[in-house]
Amino acid sequence: MPPQHDNWFARYQPWRPVAEPAFWVLVVLFQMVTNSLVSWADLRSTEPQAPYWRPLVWELTSNLVLLALLPALVAMYRRYPLPHARWRRHLVAHLLGSLVFCAVHVAAMVALRKLAYAALGDQYDQGPWLAMLRYEYLKDARSYGLCMLALWTYQLFLLRLQGEARVLDAPEPAPGAPAPAVPEPPRPERFLVRKLRREFLVAAGDIEWLQAQGNYVGLRVNGHDYLLRSPLADVLAQLDPARFVRVHRSWAVNLDHVREIEPQDSGDARLHMRSGGTVPCSRRYRQALAPQALR
C-alpha cells in the first residue's frame, strides 16, 4: 500500500462537498461580473440613456439558471461519460442534451428577466423566439461543451489522486505443459494500481466491495478507493462467484467482508462490512446472499 503522506485523495475527500459547489459558484460569479461589464460598455456605446441595471439583470438571470442546471449536467456526464467505448451513442446523447439545455435555459432566463423588468418598472421584450433560440444555442452549446470538458478534466484529476487499477495479465503456461481441455476464464488474484507515479499490487481477496461509477468500477480496498476502467458486470465475470456477488444495480460485495445483514421494511437490506462501512442491497439481489441470514 502507498505511504500515508501520499494519500492526497483521502485528505481531499472531506473537502469535496464544499470544494466542488464552491468551484462552480466562483466560475459562474466570475463569468457574470466580466460579462456584465462587457455588456454594459457595449450598451453605453449604442444606447447612452439605457438603464445601467439591464446588463446586470441579463447576466444574473442567465447565470442563475446555468447554476441551477449544473446538477443536471453532472448527471448527464455520469450517464454518458466521454471518452467511452460507445462514444458515438454518447455524442448523440450530448447533442440532444445540449438542445434541451438551451431550451430550458432560455425559457427560464426569459421568465426571470420579465419578472425583474416588471419589478423595476420596465418591460422585457425578447424579440422573435426562433431568432433568439438560434442565437442563444451558439452560446449554450459552447457552455455545455465547456462544462463537459471541465467535468472530464476534474475526473482525470481525481483519477491521479485516487489511483487507477487494471487486471494483471494471466501468467503464460509453462513450456510443454498440456493445454486444459476446457479453458477456464482467468480469475485475477492481483490488481495493479498506478497512483501518483507509483505502482503497487492489491489482492483480489482484499476487495471489500465494488461500485459502478460511470464507465469505471470503484474498488474498496483496506479503506482506499481505486478505479478500474471496466463495466461492473465484466469485472464480476472475472472474479470468484462464490465470494463476489452483486447486491445492487451498482454494487457488489466480497462475502468474506460482510459482518451483518440488516433487513429493511421496504424489502431491501443494508450490509454492514467488517471495516465499518455499509453497502445497499436491493430486493432484486437479496437471493444472492444466504436466504436464512435475511429471514
Coordinates of C-alpha atoms in Angstrom, one line a residue, residues 67-294:
L67 CA -26.1 27.3 -11.9
A68 CA -29.5 25.6 -11.3
L69 CA -28.9 23.4 -14.3
L70 CA -25.4 22.2 -13.3
P71 CA -26.7 19.2 -11.3
A72 CA -28.5 18.0 -14.5
L73 CA -25.3 18.5 -16.5
V74 CA -23.3 16.5 -13.9
A75 CA -25.9 13.7 -14.1
M76 CA -25.7 13.8 -17.9
Y77 CA -21.9 13.4 -17.8
R78 CA -22.1 10.5 -15.4
R79 CA -24.8 8.8 -17.5
Y80 CA -22.9 9.4 -20.8
P81 CA -19.2 9.7 -20.0
L82 CA -16.7 10.7 -22.6
P83 CA -14.4 9.1 -23.8
H84 CA -16.3 5.8 -23.9
A85 CA -16.4 2.7 -26.0
R86 CA -19.9 3.8 -27.2
W87 CA -18.7 7.3 -27.9
R88 CA -20.9 7.7 -31.0
R89 CA -24.1 7.0 -29.0
H90 CA -22.9 9.2 -26.1
L91 CA -22.0 12.0 -28.5
V92 CA -25.6 11.9 -29.9
A93 CA -26.9 11.9 -26.4
H94 CA -24.9 15.0 -25.6
L95 CA -26.0 16.7 -28.7
L96 CA -29.6 16.2 -27.8
G97 CA -28.8 17.2 -24.2
S98 CA -27.4 20.5 -25.4
L99 CA -30.6 21.2 -27.2
V100 CA -32.7 20.5 -24.1
F101 CA -30.2 22.5 -22.0
C102 CA -30.6 25.5 -24.3
A103 CA -34.4 25.3 -24.4
V104 CA -34.7 25.2 -20.6
H105 CA -32.0 27.8 -20.1
V106 CA -33.7 30.3 -22.5
A107 CA -37.2 29.7 -21.2
A108 CA -36.3 30.1 -17.5
M109 CA -34.0 33.1 -18.3
V110 CA -36.7 35.0 -20.2
A111 CA -39.2 34.3 -17.4
L112 CA -36.8 35.7 -14.8
R113 CA -36.0 38.7 -16.9
K114 CA -39.7 39.6 -17.4
L115 CA -40.2 39.4 -13.6
A116 CA -37.1 41.5 -12.9
Y117 CA -38.0 44.1 -15.5
A118 CA -41.6 44.3 -14.2
A119 CA -40.3 44.8 -10.6
L120 CA -38.1 47.7 -11.9
G121 CA -41.0 49.3 -13.8
D122 CA -39.9 48.2 -17.3
Q123 CA -40.9 45.7 -19.9
Y124 CA -38.6 43.0 -21.3
D125 CA -39.0 42.1 -25.0
Q126 CA -37.0 39.0 -26.1
G127 CA -37.9 39.5 -29.7
P128 CA -38.7 36.6 -32.1
W129 CA -38.3 33.3 -30.3
L130 CA -36.8 31.4 -33.2
A131 CA -34.1 34.0 -33.8
M132 CA -33.4 34.2 -30.0
L133 CA -33.1 30.4 -29.7
R134 CA -30.7 30.2 -32.7
Y135 CA -28.5 33.0 -31.2
E136 CA -28.6 31.6 -27.7
Y137 CA -27.9 28.0 -28.8
L138 CA -24.5 29.1 -30.2
K139 CA -23.6 30.3 -26.7
D140 CA -25.3 27.5 -24.8
A141 CA -23.7 24.8 -26.9
R142 CA -20.3 26.3 -26.0
S143 CA -21.2 26.5 -22.3
Y144 CA -22.5 22.9 -22.4
G145 CA -19.2 21.7 -24.0
L146 CA -17.0 23.6 -21.6
C147 CA -18.9 22.1 -18.6
M148 CA -18.4 18.6 -20.0
L149 CA -14.7 19.3 -20.6
A150 CA -14.4 20.7 -17.0
L151 CA -16.0 17.6 -15.6
W152 CA -13.8 15.3 -17.7
T153 CA -10.7 17.2 -16.6
Y154 CA -11.8 17.0 -12.9
Q155 CA -12.3 13.3 -13.3
L156 CA -8.8 12.9 -14.6
F157 CA -7.5 14.9 -11.7
L158 CA -9.3 12.7 -9.2
L159 CA -8.1 9.6 -11.0
R160 CA -4.5 10.8 -10.5
L161 CA -5.1 11.2 -6.8
Q162 CA -7.3 8.1 -6.3
G163 CA -5.2 5.7 -8.4
E164 CA -6.3 3.6 -11.4
A165 CA -6.3 -0.2 -11.3
R166 CA -6.0 -2.8 -14.0
V167 CA -6.2 -6.5 -14.1
L168 CA -2.9 -8.2 -14.3
D169 CA -2.4 -10.4 -17.4
A170 CA -2.7 -14.2 -16.7
P171 CA 0.6 -15.9 -16.5
E172 CA 1.9 -17.7 -19.6
P173 CA 1.6 -21.6 -19.4
A174 CA 4.8 -23.4 -18.8
P175 CA 6.6 -24.7 -21.9
G176 CA 5.4 -28.1 -22.8
A177 CA 2.6 -28.1 -20.4
P178 CA -0.6 -29.6 -21.8
A179 CA -3.4 -27.2 -22.5
P180 CA -6.6 -27.7 -20.5
A181 CA -9.4 -29.4 -22.3
V182 CA -11.9 -26.7 -21.4
P183 CA -10.0 -23.4 -20.7
E184 CA -11.5 -21.6 -17.7
P185 CA -11.8 -17.8 -17.7
P186 CA -8.8 -16.3 -15.8
R187 CA -9.6 -15.1 -12.3
P188 CA -7.3 -12.3 -11.3
E189 CA -5.6 -12.7 -7.9
R190 CA -3.9 -9.3 -8.0
F191 CA -4.7 -5.9 -9.4
L192 CA -2.0 -3.4 -10.5
V193 CA -2.7 0.1 -9.2
R194 CA -1.0 3.2 -10.6
K195 CA -1.1 6.2 -8.3
L196 CA 1.0 9.4 -8.3
R197 CA 3.7 7.7 -10.4
R198 CA 3.8 4.7 -8.1
E199 CA 2.7 1.2 -8.9
F200 CA 1.7 -1.4 -6.3
L201 CA -0.4 -4.6 -6.1
V202 CA -3.7 -5.2 -4.3
A203 CA -5.0 -8.7 -3.7
A204 CA -8.5 -9.6 -5.1
G205 CA -9.4 -11.0 -1.7
D206 CA -8.8 -7.6 0.0
I207 CA -11.5 -6.0 -2.1
E208 CA -14.4 -5.3 0.3
W209 CA -16.9 -4.0 -2.3
L210 CA -17.2 -2.8 -5.9
Q211 CA -19.3 0.2 -7.0
A212 CA -20.2 1.2 -10.6
Q213 CA -19.1 4.8 -11.3
G214 CA -19.9 5.6 -15.0
N215 CA -17.5 3.7 -17.2
Y216 CA -15.4 2.8 -14.1
V217 CA -15.7 0.5 -11.2
G218 CA -14.6 1.7 -7.8
L219 CA -12.7 -1.0 -5.8
R220 CA -12.8 -0.5 -2.0
V221 CA -9.6 -2.0 -0.6
N222 CA -8.4 -1.5 3.1
G223 CA -10.1 1.9 3.4
H224 CA -8.9 3.1 0.0
D225 CA -10.8 3.5 -3.3
Y226 CA -9.3 2.7 -6.7
L227 CA -10.9 3.0 -10.1
L228 CA -10.9 0.2 -12.7
R229 CA -11.9 1.2 -16.3
S230 CA -14.5 -1.5 -16.9
P231 CA -18.2 -2.2 -16.5
L232 CA -19.2 -3.8 -13.2
A233 CA -20.6 -6.9 -14.9
D234 CA -17.3 -7.5 -16.7
V235 CA -15.3 -7.3 -13.5
L236 CA -17.7 -9.6 -11.7
A237 CA -17.4 -12.1 -14.5
Q238 CA -13.7 -12.4 -13.8
L239 CA -13.9 -12.7 -10.0
D240 CA -14.8 -15.8 -8.0
P241 CA -18.6 -16.0 -7.9
A242 CA -18.5 -17.9 -4.6
R243 CA -17.0 -14.8 -2.9
F244 CA -18.1 -11.8 -5.0
V245 CA -21.9 -11.3 -5.5
R246 CA -23.9 -8.5 -6.9
V247 CA -26.2 -7.0 -4.3
H248 CA -27.4 -3.9 -6.1
R249 CA -27.6 -2.5 -9.6
S250 CA -24.4 -0.5 -8.9
W251 CA -22.9 -2.5 -6.0
A252 CA -21.2 -5.9 -5.4
V253 CA -19.6 -7.2 -2.3
N254 CA -17.0 -9.7 -1.1
L255 CA -18.9 -12.0 1.2
D256 CA -15.8 -12.6 3.3
H257 CA -16.0 -9.0 4.4
V258 CA -19.8 -8.9 5.2
R259 CA -20.3 -8.7 9.0
E260 CA -24.0 -8.3 9.3
I261 CA -27.1 -8.1 7.1
E262 CA -29.8 -5.7 8.2
P263 CA -33.2 -6.2 6.5
Q264 CA -35.3 -3.1 5.8
D265 CA -39.1 -2.7 5.8
S266 CA -39.0 -1.9 2.1
G267 CA -37.7 -5.4 1.3
D268 CA -34.2 -4.1 0.7
A269 CA -31.3 -4.7 3.1
R270 CA -28.2 -2.9 4.4
L271 CA -24.9 -4.7 4.6
H272 CA -22.6 -3.8 7.4
M273 CA -19.0 -4.6 6.4
R274 CA -16.2 -5.7 8.8
S275 CA -14.4 -2.4 8.1
G276 CA -17.4 -0.4 9.4
G277 CA -18.8 0.7 6.0
T278 CA -22.3 0.0 4.7
V279 CA -23.5 -1.2 1.3
P280 CA -27.1 -1.1 0.0
C281 CA -28.7 -4.4 -1.0
S282 CA -31.8 -4.3 -3.2
R283 CA -34.7 -6.8 -3.1
R284 CA -33.8 -7.9 -6.6
Y285 CA -30.4 -9.2 -5.5
R286 CA -31.2 -10.5 -2.0
Q287 CA -31.3 -14.0 -3.2
A288 CA -27.5 -13.8 -3.9
L289 CA -27.0 -13.8 -0.2
A290 CA -27.7 -16.7 2.2
P291 CA -31.5 -16.7 2.4
Q292 CA -31.5 -17.9 6.0
A293 CA -29.5 -14.8 7.0
L294 CA -32.1 -12.5 5.7

